[in-house]
Structure formats: structure tokens, C-alpha cells
Amino acid sequence: MAPSWKNHKSSVKEGAVCFVLGAVGGCALGATVTPVNQVMTEIISGSLLKPVMDGVRTVGPLGLGTLLGATAISTTMASGAAGVTVAALFTLVLITQMKNVSTCGFVWIAAGVTATFTTTSCGALLGFIIEKHIMKSGVVALLWALGIFTVLKAFIHIVVQLALRKWLCCSILNTQNCSEEQCYETLDILQSEQREKVTVEIEKIMIAFETEKSFNGENVEDFRAACQAQRLSREEMEKQQRKTRELALEQKSIQERLTKIVDKYMEFLTFSSIPMTVTAAVTAGLGIFGFGGYRFVFVVLLVLILCMAYMLTRLMNLNFWMLTACVGMFATFAIAVLTVHAGQDVLDMSVRMRNAGQVLSKESIGDKMLHNSALEAITSGFFVSKMFQIALGATVGGPLDQKVLNKVIVGASVTTVALLSVVEAWSVALGIGGVTGALLGALGAAGVSMGAAAAVAIQCSSWTGTISTTAGMLCGGLAIGNWDITNIGLQVLVAYIFAMIN
């Protein structure tokens, strides 16, 4: 009975701890619901809606859906990738310059703050630019902005890669070699001092033996004590050697992993939005030339997406940016379909009203179609970008070491609340576009917390811990998030899926 009771007690304790961790992550996610809904309400009821409605007239509902979807998802990807890349580079600099092992915790805290600040500031800047661009030049001008942004990201990728290689060759390796040389020089000095001590002790013992010409008990004890002291000193020196080698190997491993992270997210930043940009360019281009309302444009869009998805998944080795590019393309397609469907609903409603004896003018039906299509394009694009940011955060928090998951959950949750407070305080200065982009940082931090909580649930030793963590995530999210079951449930599901992607 004792072992069974002990196992039951440990299972209950694990479930309680996991529930608390899941609830903390869920509360961070739920805290973003109200600010996001407020921003969404301001967008669809403000001055941004009119230029979007004009865009429906120019490129058609399908072209508008792909254009706004590609813009929203590209902005989300760019801000998230920029945050992770800058944090990895910053951590790489600190790790190479760090001489004290005890400051390692400070390095990772600084990395998290850097990632959050970069994601938030980048999102706010892009959101502010997009708002001003739409108000000044219209929605169609986003097509040219997407093309310029794609070329600019490719240029940044080349510059960062060249700078990183030169830096690794010249600065980091030199710093690492100097650090290792200093450690080994210190050990060599200790070894030489140890050899001198051994030599002096042996000479003393030999002189004593030659003088007394006898081996009495006192001399034997002195000899044994000296040998014991030398053995302990030698073991301590070997321990220091092992510790120095392990530290050097650990730093080298961390540097290699950080370099791979930089390469991975720079590729993600540069290439992931290209398929969506191509999709938006084709459909919006057909709309500009007057084919936006034709049904064959839908077929062209579907064939284009399937062909690009096949090329990315079959003709190349699938990696992170290809996977996200395919998901982004299909999400863009879904936004376009929903935009078209919103306009078709107005037509169906007008037919039902006509059958009931109520006649609407063509102008009112057309205006209602434009309004519903623009509204659906904005809300769908915003929803998808929100899900993408949580997914990107989960890909960061999910693969972390099991030893630090609890700290990551708490730290990311606190960061989320702090960011929401800062964004609310600066909302007037940022404007609606800047606030919308800045909220991406808070959503990314909440995604990191949810990804870490999902990793805790997956790595639990029993089903009790897994179920408790999931229940905590849902309870925390629903309690703070105004019991928005559909929204919170989808976000938890997205966090689980992307937390398991290595």
C-alpha cells in the first residue's frame, strides 16, 4: 500500500503543479482578448474602412482578400522573425563576451526582453506605415509595398549573413580561442606549481632519509601524508580541467545553436512571404485589369496555390520557412474565399427580401456588398495574423529545455501583461495601425507562454499532468478572456500543434 499511496501522492502533486502552470499561460493568453477586440472594433468602425471598400471596387473581393491577407500575415511573420533573430544575435554577443558562468541566467532574461521589444517595435512600425500608406494611397498600393518589402528583406538577409560570417570568423572565434587559451594557461601554471611542490617534497623526504639512515614510523607517516595531499591536489586539478573543457564545449554548442537559429529565422523572414506575395500579385493584377469579378480568377488562384505548395513540399527538402509559407498561402486563400462569400451573402439576402416583397435598389445592394466584403477581409486577416503570431511564439517556447519551462511560462506571462500596459499607455501616439502592430508583441509573448505550457503537458510523466495542464490553460484563458470559448479553444489548439514542431 505504501508505494501505491506514494505514487498517487506524487501524481496529485504533479497534476496540481501542471494545472497552475497551465493556468498562468492561459491567463496570459486571455489577457490579450479584450485589447485585441477593442482594436478590431476601432478598425472596422473608423476611417480605414472606406479605403478598403474602394479596394473592393478596384481589384474585386478575391483580390482584396488575398492582398489584405498577404499583408497581415507578412507583417506578422516579419515582426516575429525579427524578434527572434535580433535576440539570437544579442545572445550570441553576450555569450562570447561572458567570462562569468553565473551570469548565464541574466543572458537568457536579456534575450527574452530583446525578442519582445524587437517584435513589438517592429510590429508597431509596420502597422503605422501600413495605416498611413492605406490612408494616403489606397489599398491597391499595398501590392507595390509588398514587392518592395520582399526585396528589402532579401537585401537584409544577404547583409546579415555576410556580417555574421565575418563576425564569426574574426571576432567570435578569436574571443573563444583567447578564452580557452587563458583557461589552459591557468591550468598549465597550476600544473607546473604542482610539479614544483612534488619535487620539493620528494627532495625533503630524501634528505631526511639520508640524514637519519632509517625509516621510522614518523617518516613513513609523513611520506604517506605527502602522497595523499599530492593525490588530492592532482584530482582537484583534473576536475578543474574537465570543468574547463565542459564549459568550452557548452559555449561552443550554444554558439552553434544560436547561429543555426539566426540562419533559420533569416530564411523564414526572407522567403516565407514570397508565395503569398505572388498570390496577391496575380489576383490583384487580374482585378486591376478588370477581371476581379470573374469566376475563373478563383480557379487561377486555387491552381496557383496548389502548384506552389507542391513545389515547396515535393521538389525541395521541407523546412520551417516552407511549412509556414504553405500555411500562409492556404490562410490567404481562406481569407479571399471568406471575402467573396460575405458579398454573396448580401446577394442571397436581397433575393430573399425580393421574394418577400421588399425591393432594394442596386446601389444599396452594391454598397452593402462592398461593406460586407471589406469588413470580412479586415476581420479575417486580423484573426489569421493573431493566430500566426501565437503559433510563432509557440514554436519558440515549445522546444525549450524542460528544466526552464516553468520559468519561461511565468516570465512570458509577466511580459505579456507588461506589454499590454505599455501599448495602452502609448495608444494615442501610436495610432490604430501602430497599436495593432504592437499587439503582435504581446500575442507573441503569450504564444511563447502557451507553447511552453503545451510542452509541459506533452512531457508530463502521467496523463494526470497532461490533462491538468490543458485544463489549466483553458480555465485561465476563459476566465480572463471573457469566456470566448471558440477563440480561446482555437488558440490553445494552435499552440499545441506548433509547440510540437521542431
Coordinates of C-alpha atoms in Angstrom, one line a residue:
M1 CA 0.0 0.0 0.0
A2 CA 2.8 2.4 0.8
P3 CA 4.3 2.6 -2.8
S4 CA 0.9 2.9 -4.3
W5 CA 0.0 5.7 -1.9
K6 CA 3.3 7.4 -2.7
N7 CA 2.7 7.2 -6.4
H8 CA -0.8 8.5 -6.0
K9 CA 0.5 11.4 -3.9
S10 CA 3.2 12.3 -6.5
S11 CA 0.7 12.1 -9.3
V12 CA -1.7 14.5 -7.5
K13 CA 1.2 16.9 -6.8
E14 CA 2.3 16.8 -10.5
G15 CA -1.3 17.5 -11.6
A16 CA -1.6 20.5 -9.2
V17 CA 1.7 22.0 -10.3
C18 CA 0.9 21.4 -14.0
F19 CA -2.6 23.0 -13.6
V20 CA -1.1 26.1 -12.1
L21 CA 1.5 26.4 -14.9
G22 CA -1.2 25.9 -17.5
A23 CA -3.4 28.5 -15.8
V24 CA -0.6 31.0 -15.8
G25 CA -0.1 30.5 -19.5
G26 CA -3.9 30.6 -20.2
C27 CA -4.2 33.9 -18.2
A28 CA -1.6 35.5 -20.4
L29 CA -3.5 34.4 -23.5
G30 CA -6.8 35.6 -22.0
A31 CA -5.4 39.0 -21.2
T32 CA -4.9 39.7 -24.9
V33 CA -8.6 39.1 -25.8
T34 CA -10.0 42.4 -24.7
P35 CA -7.3 44.7 -26.2
V36 CA -7.4 42.8 -29.5
N37 CA -11.2 43.1 -29.7
Q38 CA -11.1 46.8 -28.9
V39 CA -8.6 47.4 -31.7
M40 CA -10.7 45.3 -34.1
T41 CA -13.7 47.4 -33.3
E42 CA -11.9 50.6 -33.8
I43 CA -10.6 49.4 -37.2
I44 CA -13.9 48.4 -38.6
S45 CA -15.7 51.5 -37.3
G46 CA -13.0 54.0 -38.2
S47 CA -11.7 55.8 -41.3
L48 CA -9.7 52.8 -42.5
L49 CA -12.9 51.0 -43.7
K50 CA -13.5 53.5 -46.6
P51 CA -10.2 52.9 -48.5
V52 CA -10.7 49.1 -48.1
M53 CA -14.2 49.4 -49.6
D54 CA -12.6 51.4 -52.5
G55 CA -10.2 48.5 -52.9
V56 CA -13.1 46.1 -53.5
R57 CA -14.2 48.2 -56.4
T58 CA -10.7 48.2 -57.9
V59 CA -9.4 44.6 -57.5
G60 CA -12.6 42.7 -56.6
P61 CA -13.3 40.8 -53.4
L62 CA -11.0 37.9 -54.2
G63 CA -8.1 40.3 -55.0
L64 CA -8.8 42.3 -51.8
G65 CA -8.9 39.2 -49.7
T66 CA -5.5 37.9 -50.9
L67 CA -4.0 41.4 -50.7
L68 CA -5.0 42.1 -47.1
G69 CA -4.3 38.5 -46.1
A70 CA -0.8 38.5 -47.5
T71 CA -0.1 41.9 -45.9
A72 CA -1.4 40.9 -42.5
I73 CA 0.5 37.5 -42.5
S74 CA 3.7 39.0 -43.9
T75 CA 3.7 41.7 -41.2
T76 CA 3.2 39.1 -38.5
M77 CA 6.0 36.9 -39.9
A78 CA 8.4 39.8 -40.3
S79 CA 7.9 41.1 -36.7
G80 CA 8.2 37.6 -35.2
A81 CA 11.2 36.6 -37.2
A82 CA 12.9 40.0 -36.5
G83 CA 12.4 39.5 -32.7
V84 CA 13.9 36.0 -32.7
T85 CA 16.8 36.9 -35.0
V86 CA 17.8 40.1 -33.0
A87 CA 17.5 38.2 -29.7
A88 CA 19.7 35.4 -31.0
L89 CA 22.4 37.8 -32.3
F90 CA 22.3 39.7 -29.0
T91 CA 22.6 36.5 -27.0
L92 CA 25.5 35.4 -29.3
V93 CA 27.4 38.6 -28.5
L94 CA 26.8 38.2 -24.7
I95 CA 27.7 34.6 -24.6
T96 CA 31.0 35.2 -26.5
Q97 CA 31.9 38.1 -24.2
M98 CA 30.8 36.4 -21.0
K99 CA 33.5 35.4 -18.6
N100 CA 31.4 34.5 -15.5
V101 CA 29.3 31.4 -15.7
S102 CA 26.9 32.7 -13.0
T103 CA 25.6 35.5 -15.3
C104 CA 24.1 32.9 -17.8
G105 CA 20.6 33.4 -16.3
F106 CA 20.9 37.2 -16.9
V107 CA 21.8 36.5 -20.5
W108 CA 18.7 34.5 -21.2
I109 CA 16.5 37.1 -19.5
A110 CA 18.1 39.8 -21.6
A111 CA 17.5 37.7 -24.7
G112 CA 13.8 37.3 -23.9
V113 CA 13.4 41.1 -23.3
T114 CA 15.2 41.8 -26.5
A115 CA 13.0 39.5 -28.5
T116 CA 9.8 41.0 -27.0
F117 CA 11.0 44.6 -27.5
T118 CA 12.1 43.9 -31.1
T119 CA 8.8 42.1 -32.1
T120 CA 6.7 44.9 -30.5
S121 CA 8.6 47.8 -32.0
C122 CA 8.8 46.1 -35.4
G123 CA 5.1 45.3 -35.4
A124 CA 4.2 48.9 -34.3
L125 CA 6.4 50.4 -37.0
L126 CA 5.0 48.2 -39.8
G127 CA 1.4 48.8 -38.6
F128 CA 1.9 52.6 -38.5
I129 CA 3.4 52.5 -42.0
I130 CA 0.6 50.4 -43.4
E131 CA -2.1 52.6 -41.9
K132 CA -0.5 55.8 -43.3
H133 CA 0.0 54.1 -46.7
I134 CA -3.6 52.9 -47.0
M135 CA -5.0 56.3 -46.0
K136 CA -2.7 58.1 -48.4
S137 CA -2.6 55.8 -51.5
G138 CA -5.3 53.3 -51.0
V139 CA -5.3 49.5 -50.5
V140 CA -4.0 48.7 -54.0
A141 CA -0.8 50.5 -53.2
L142 CA -0.1 47.7 -50.7
L143 CA 0.8 45.5 -53.7
W144 CA 3.8 47.7 -54.5
A145 CA 4.6 47.9 -50.8
L146 CA 4.7 44.1 -50.6
G147 CA 7.0 43.8 -53.5
I148 CA 9.4 46.5 -52.2
F149 CA 9.3 44.8 -48.7
T150 CA 10.2 41.4 -50.2
V151 CA 13.2 42.9 -52.0
L152 CA 14.2 44.8 -48.9
K153 CA 14.1 41.6 -46.7
A154 CA 16.2 39.8 -49.3
F155 CA 18.8 42.6 -49.1
I156 CA 18.7 42.4 -45.2
H157 CA 19.2 38.7 -45.4
I158 CA 22.3 39.0 -47.5
V159 CA 23.8 41.7 -45.4
V160 CA 23.2 39.8 -42.1
Q161 CA 24.6 36.6 -43.5
L162 CA 27.8 38.3 -44.7
A163 CA 28.2 40.2 -41.5
L164 CA 27.6 37.1 -39.4
R165 CA 30.1 35.1 -41.2
K166 CA 32.8 37.7 -41.0
W167 CA 32.0 38.3 -37.3
L168 CA 32.1 34.6 -36.6
C169 CA 35.5 34.2 -38.3
C170 CA 37.1 37.3 -36.9
S171 CA 35.6 38.2 -33.6
I172 CA 33.7 35.3 -32.0
L173 CA 36.3 32.6 -32.8
N174 CA 39.1 34.9 -31.7
T175 CA 37.3 35.6 -28.4
Q176 CA 36.6 31.9 -27.9
N177 CA 40.2 30.9 -28.6
C178 CA 41.5 33.6 -26.3
S179 CA 39.2 32.5 -23.5
E180 CA 40.2 28.8 -24.0
E181 CA 43.9 29.8 -24.1
Q182 CA 43.6 31.7 -20.9
C183 CA 41.9 28.8 -19.2
Y184 CA 44.5 26.3 -20.4
E185 CA 47.4 28.7 -19.5
T186 CA 45.9 28.9 -16.0
L187 CA 45.8 25.1 -15.8
D188 CA 49.4 24.9 -17.1
I189 CA 50.6 27.3 -14.4
L190 CA 48.8 25.2 -11.7
Q191 CA 50.3 22.0 -13.1
S192 CA 53.8 23.5 -13.1
E193 CA 53.4 24.7 -9.5
Q194 CA 52.1 21.3 -8.5
R195 CA 55.1 19.6 -10.1
E196 CA 57.5 22.0 -8.2
K197 CA 55.7 21.2 -4.9
V198 CA 56.0 17.5 -5.6
T199 CA 59.7 17.9 -6.4
V200 CA 60.4 19.9 -3.2
E201 CA 58.5 17.4 -1.0
I202 CA 60.4 14.4 -2.5
E203 CA 63.7 16.2 -2.0
K204 CA 62.9 16.9 1.6
I205 CA 61.9 13.3 2.2
M206 CA 65.1 12.0 0.6
I207 CA 67.3 14.4 2.6
A208 CA 65.5 13.3 5.8
F209 CA 66.1 9.6 4.8
E210 CA 69.8 10.2 4.0
T211 CA 70.3 12.1 7.3
E212 CA 68.6 9.6 9.6
K213 CA 69.5 6.5 7.6
S214 CA 66.4 4.8 8.9
F215 CA 62.7 4.5 8.2
N216 CA 60.9 5.0 11.4
G217 CA 57.2 5.3 11.8
E218 CA 57.2 9.1 11.8
N219 CA 58.9 9.3 8.4
V220 CA 56.5 6.8 6.9
E221 CA 53.5 8.7 8.1
D222 CA 55.0 12.0 6.7
F223 CA 55.5 10.3 3.4
R224 CA 52.0 8.9 3.3
A225 CA 50.5 12.3 4.2
A226 CA 52.5 14.0 1.5
C227 CA 51.4 11.4 -1.1
Q228 CA 47.8 11.8 0.0
A229 CA 48.0 15.5 -0.3
Q230 CA 49.5 15.3 -3.8
R231 CA 46.9 12.8 -4.9
L232 CA 44.0 15.1 -3.7
S233 CA 45.7 18.1 -5.4
R234 CA 46.0 16.1 -8.6
E235 CA 42.4 15.0 -8.5
E236 CA 41.3 18.6 -8.0
M237 CA 43.4 19.7 -10.9
E238 CA 41.9 17.1 -13.1
K239 CA 38.4 18.2 -12.0
Q240 CA 39.2 21.7 -13.0
Q241 CA 40.5 20.5 -16.4
R242 CA 37.2 18.6 -17.0
K243 CA 35.2 21.6 -15.9
T244 CA 37.1 23.9 -18.2
R245 CA 36.7 21.6 -21.2
E246 CA 33.0 21.1 -20.5
L247 CA 32.4 24.9 -20.3
A248 CA 34.3 25.4 -23.5
L249 CA 32.2 22.7 -25.3
E250 CA 29.0 24.1 -23.8
Q251 CA 29.7 27.6 -25.0
K252 CA 30.7 26.3 -28.5
S253 CA 27.4 24.2 -28.6
I254 CA 25.3 27.3 -27.6
Q255 CA 27.1 29.4 -30.2
E256 CA 26.4 26.8 -32.9
R257 CA 22.7 26.6 -32.0
L258 CA 22.3 30.3 -31.9
T259 CA 24.0 30.6 -35.3
K260 CA 21.5 28.0 -36.7
I261 CA 18.6 29.9 -35.2
V262 CA 19.8 33.1 -36.9
D263 CA 20.1 31.2 -40.3
K264 CA 16.7 29.6 -39.8
Y265 CA 14.8 32.7 -39.0
M266 CA 16.6 34.9 -41.6
E267 CA 15.5 32.4 -44.2
F268 CA 12.0 32.5 -42.7
L269 CA 12.0 36.3 -42.7
T270 CA 13.2 36.4 -46.4
F271 CA 11.4 33.6 -48.2
S272 CA 8.2 32.7 -46.3
S273 CA 6.2 35.7 -47.6
I274 CA 7.2 35.3 -51.2
P275 CA 4.4 32.7 -52.2
M276 CA 1.8 34.9 -50.6
T277 CA 3.1 38.0 -52.4
V278 CA 3.0 36.1 -55.7
T279 CA -0.6 35.0 -55.0
A280 CA -1.7 38.6 -54.1
A281 CA 0.1 40.0 -57.1
V282 CA -1.7 37.6 -59.5
T283 CA -5.2 38.0 -58.2
A284 CA -4.9 41.8 -57.6
G285 CA -3.3 42.2 -61.0
L286 CA -6.3 40.4 -62.6
G287 CA -8.6 42.6 -60.6
I288 CA -6.8 45.8 -61.7
F289 CA -7.3 44.8 -65.4
G290 CA -11.0 44.3 -64.9
F291 CA -11.2 40.5 -64.3
G292 CA -11.8 40.7 -60.5
G293 CA -15.4 39.7 -60.7
Y294 CA -14.9 36.7 -63.0
R295 CA -15.2 33.2 -61.6
F296 CA -12.1 31.9 -63.5
V297 CA -10.0 34.1 -61.2
F298 CA -10.9 31.8 -58.3
V299 CA -9.7 28.8 -60.4
V300 CA -6.5 30.5 -61.3
L301 CA -5.9 31.3 -57.6
L302 CA -6.5 27.8 -56.5
V303 CA -4.3 26.2 -59.2
L304 CA -1.5 28.7 -58.4
I305 CA -1.6 27.9 -54.7
L306 CA -1.6 24.1 -55.3
C307 CA 1.3 24.4 -57.7
M308 CA 3.4 26.4 -55.4
A309 CA 2.6 24.2 -52.4
Y310 CA 3.6 21.1 -54.5
M311 CA 6.9 22.8 -55.5
L312 CA 7.7 23.7 -51.9
T313 CA 6.8 20.3 -50.3
R314 CA 7.8 17.9 -53.1
L315 CA 10.6 19.3 -55.1
M316 CA 12.7 20.6 -52.1
N317 CA 13.6 19.4 -48.7
L318 CA 10.8 20.7 -46.4
N319 CA 12.0 23.1 -43.7
F320 CA 10.5 25.7 -41.4
W321 CA 10.0 28.6 -43.8
M322 CA 8.5 26.3 -46.5
L323 CA 6.0 24.9 -44.0
T324 CA 4.9 28.3 -42.8
A325 CA 4.8 29.6 -46.4
C326 CA 2.4 26.8 -47.3
V327 CA 0.2 27.5 -44.3
G328 CA 0.3 31.2 -45.1
M329 CA -0.8 30.6 -48.7
F330 CA -3.8 28.5 -47.7
A331 CA -4.7 31.0 -45.0
T332 CA -4.6 33.8 -47.6
F333 CA -6.8 31.7 -49.8
A334 CA -9.3 31.2 -46.9
I335 CA -9.4 34.9 -46.3
A336 CA -10.1 35.5 -50.0
V337 CA -12.9 32.9 -50.0
L338 CA -14.5 34.4 -46.9
T339 CA -14.3 37.9 -48.5
V340 CA -16.1 36.7 -51.6
H341 CA -18.6 34.7 -49.5
A342 CA -19.5 37.9 -47.5
G343 CA -20.5 39.6 -50.7
Q344 CA -22.5 36.6 -51.9
D345 CA -24.5 36.6 -48.6
V346 CA -25.7 40.1 -49.4
L347 CA -27.0 38.9 -52.8
D348 CA -28.7 35.9 -51.2
M349 CA -30.3 38.2 -48.6
S350 CA -31.5 40.6 -51.4
V351 CA -33.1 37.7 -53.3
R352 CA -35.0 36.6 -50.1
M353 CA -36.1 40.1 -49.5
R354 CA -37.4 40.4 -53.0
N355 CA -39.3 37.2 -52.7
A356 CA -40.8 38.6 -49.5
G357 CA -42.0 41.7 -51.4
Q358 CA -39.2 44.1 -50.2
V359 CA -37.3 45.6 -53.1
L360 CA -33.8 47.1 -52.7
S361 CA -32.1 49.3 -55.2
K362 CA -28.9 48.1 -57.0
E363 CA -26.9 50.9 -55.4
S364 CA -27.9 49.9 -51.9
I365 CA -27.1 46.2 -52.6
G366 CA -23.8 47.1 -54.2
D367 CA -22.8 49.3 -51.2
K368 CA -23.8 46.6 -48.8
M369 CA -21.7 44.1 -50.7
L370 CA -18.7 46.4 -50.7
H371 CA -19.2 47.0 -46.9
N372 CA -19.5 43.3 -46.0
S373 CA -16.6 42.2 -48.2
A374 CA -14.3 44.9 -46.7
L375 CA -15.4 44.0 -43.2
E376 CA -14.8 40.3 -43.7
A377 CA -11.4 40.9 -45.3
I378 CA -10.3 43.0 -42.3
T379 CA -11.6 40.7 -39.6
S380 CA -10.4 37.5 -41.3
G381 CA -6.9 38.9 -41.9
F382 CA -6.7 40.2 -38.4
F383 CA -7.8 36.9 -36.9
V384 CA -5.3 34.9 -39.1
S385 CA -2.4 37.2 -38.2
K386 CA -3.3 36.8 -34.5
M387 CA -3.2 33.0 -34.8
F388 CA 0.0 33.2 -36.7
Q389 CA 1.7 35.2 -34.0
I390 CA 0.6 32.8 -31.3
A391 CA 1.9 29.9 -33.5
L392 CA 5.3 31.6 -34.0
G393 CA 5.5 32.2 -30.2
A394 CA 4.7 28.5 -29.6
T395 CA 7.4 27.4 -31.9
V396 CA 9.9 29.3 -29.7
G397 CA 8.5 28.2 -26.3
G398 CA 7.8 24.6 -27.2
P399 CA 11.3 23.2 -28.0
L400 CA 13.0 24.7 -24.9
D401 CA 14.7 22.6 -22.2
Q402 CA 12.3 21.0 -19.7
K403 CA 14.2 22.5 -16.8
V404 CA 13.4 26.1 -17.7
L405 CA 9.8 25.7 -19.0
N406 CA 8.2 26.8 -15.7
K407 CA 10.4 30.0 -15.7
V408 CA 9.6 30.7 -19.3
I409 CA 5.8 30.3 -18.7
V410 CA 5.9 32.8 -15.8
G411 CA 8.3 35.2 -17.5
A412 CA 6.4 35.3 -20.8
S413 CA 3.1 35.8 -19.0
V414 CA 4.5 38.8 -17.0
T415 CA 6.0 40.2 -20.2
T416 CA 2.6 39.9 -21.9
V417 CA 0.8 41.9 -19.2
A418 CA 3.6 44.5 -19.1
L419 CA 3.4 44.9 -22.9
L420 CA -0.4 45.3 -22.9
S421 CA 0.0 48.1 -20.3
V422 CA 2.7 49.9 -22.3
V423 CA 0.7 49.6 -25.5
E424 CA -2.4 51.0 -23.8
A425 CA -0.4 53.9 -22.4
W426 CA 1.1 54.8 -25.9
S427 CA -2.1 54.1 -27.9
V428 CA -2.7 57.8 -28.7
A429 CA 0.8 58.3 -30.1
L430 CA 0.9 55.0 -32.0
G431 CA -2.4 55.4 -33.7
I432 CA -4.7 52.5 -34.6
G433 CA -2.1 50.9 -37.0
G434 CA 0.7 51.2 -34.5
V435 CA -1.4 49.7 -31.7
T436 CA -2.4 46.8 -33.9
G437 CA 1.2 46.0 -34.8
A438 CA 2.4 46.5 -31.2
L439 CA -0.2 44.0 -30.0
L440 CA 1.7 41.4 -32.1
G441 CA 4.5 41.5 -29.5
A442 CA 2.0 40.8 -26.7
L443 CA 0.5 38.0 -28.7
G444 CA 3.9 36.6 -29.4
A445 CA 4.8 36.6 -25.7
A446 CA 1.5 34.9 -24.9
G447 CA 2.3 32.4 -27.6
V448 CA 5.7 31.6 -26.0
S449 CA 4.0 31.1 -22.7
M450 CA 1.3 28.8 -24.3
G451 CA 4.0 26.9 -26.2
A452 CA 6.0 26.3 -23.0
A453 CA 2.8 25.2 -21.2
A454 CA 1.9 22.8 -24.1
A455 CA 5.5 21.4 -23.9
V456 CA 4.9 20.8 -20.1
A457 CA 1.7 18.9 -20.9
I458 CA 3.4 16.8 -23.6
Q459 CA 6.4 16.0 -21.4
C460 CA 4.4 15.0 -18.3
S461 CA 5.1 11.6 -16.9
S462 CA 1.4 10.8 -16.5
W463 CA -1.9 11.6 -18.1
T464 CA -2.9 13.4 -14.9
G465 CA -0.3 16.1 -15.6
T466 CA -1.2 16.4 -19.3
I467 CA -4.9 16.8 -18.6
S468 CA -4.3 19.2 -15.7
T469 CA -2.1 21.4 -17.8
T470 CA -4.6 21.5 -20.6
A471 CA -7.4 22.2 -18.2
G472 CA -5.4 25.0 -16.6
M473 CA -4.7 26.6 -20.0
L474 CA -8.4 26.5 -20.9
C475 CA -9.6 27.7 -17.5
G476 CA -7.1 30.6 -17.3
G477 CA -7.8 31.7 -20.8
L478 CA -11.6 31.5 -20.5
A479 CA -11.6 33.2 -17.1
I480 CA -9.6 36.2 -18.2
G481 CA -10.7 36.2 -21.8
N482 CA -14.4 36.9 -21.2
W483 CA -15.3 33.2 -21.8
D484 CA -14.7 33.4 -25.5
I485 CA -14.8 29.7 -26.0
T486 CA -14.2 29.5 -29.7
N487 CA -11.3 32.0 -29.8
I488 CA -9.5 30.6 -26.8
G489 CA -10.1 27.0 -27.8
L490 CA -8.6 27.6 -31.3
Q491 CA -5.6 29.4 -29.9
V492 CA -4.9 26.6 -27.4
L493 CA -5.1 24.1 -30.3
V494 CA -2.7 26.2 -32.4
A495 CA -0.3 26.5 -29.5
Y496 CA -0.3 22.7 -29.1
I497 CA 0.3 22.0 -32.8
F498 CA 3.1 24.4 -33.3
A499 CA 4.8 23.7 -29.9
M500 CA 5.4 20.1 -31.2
I501 CA 7.1 21.4 -34.4
N502 CA 10.9 21.2 -34.1

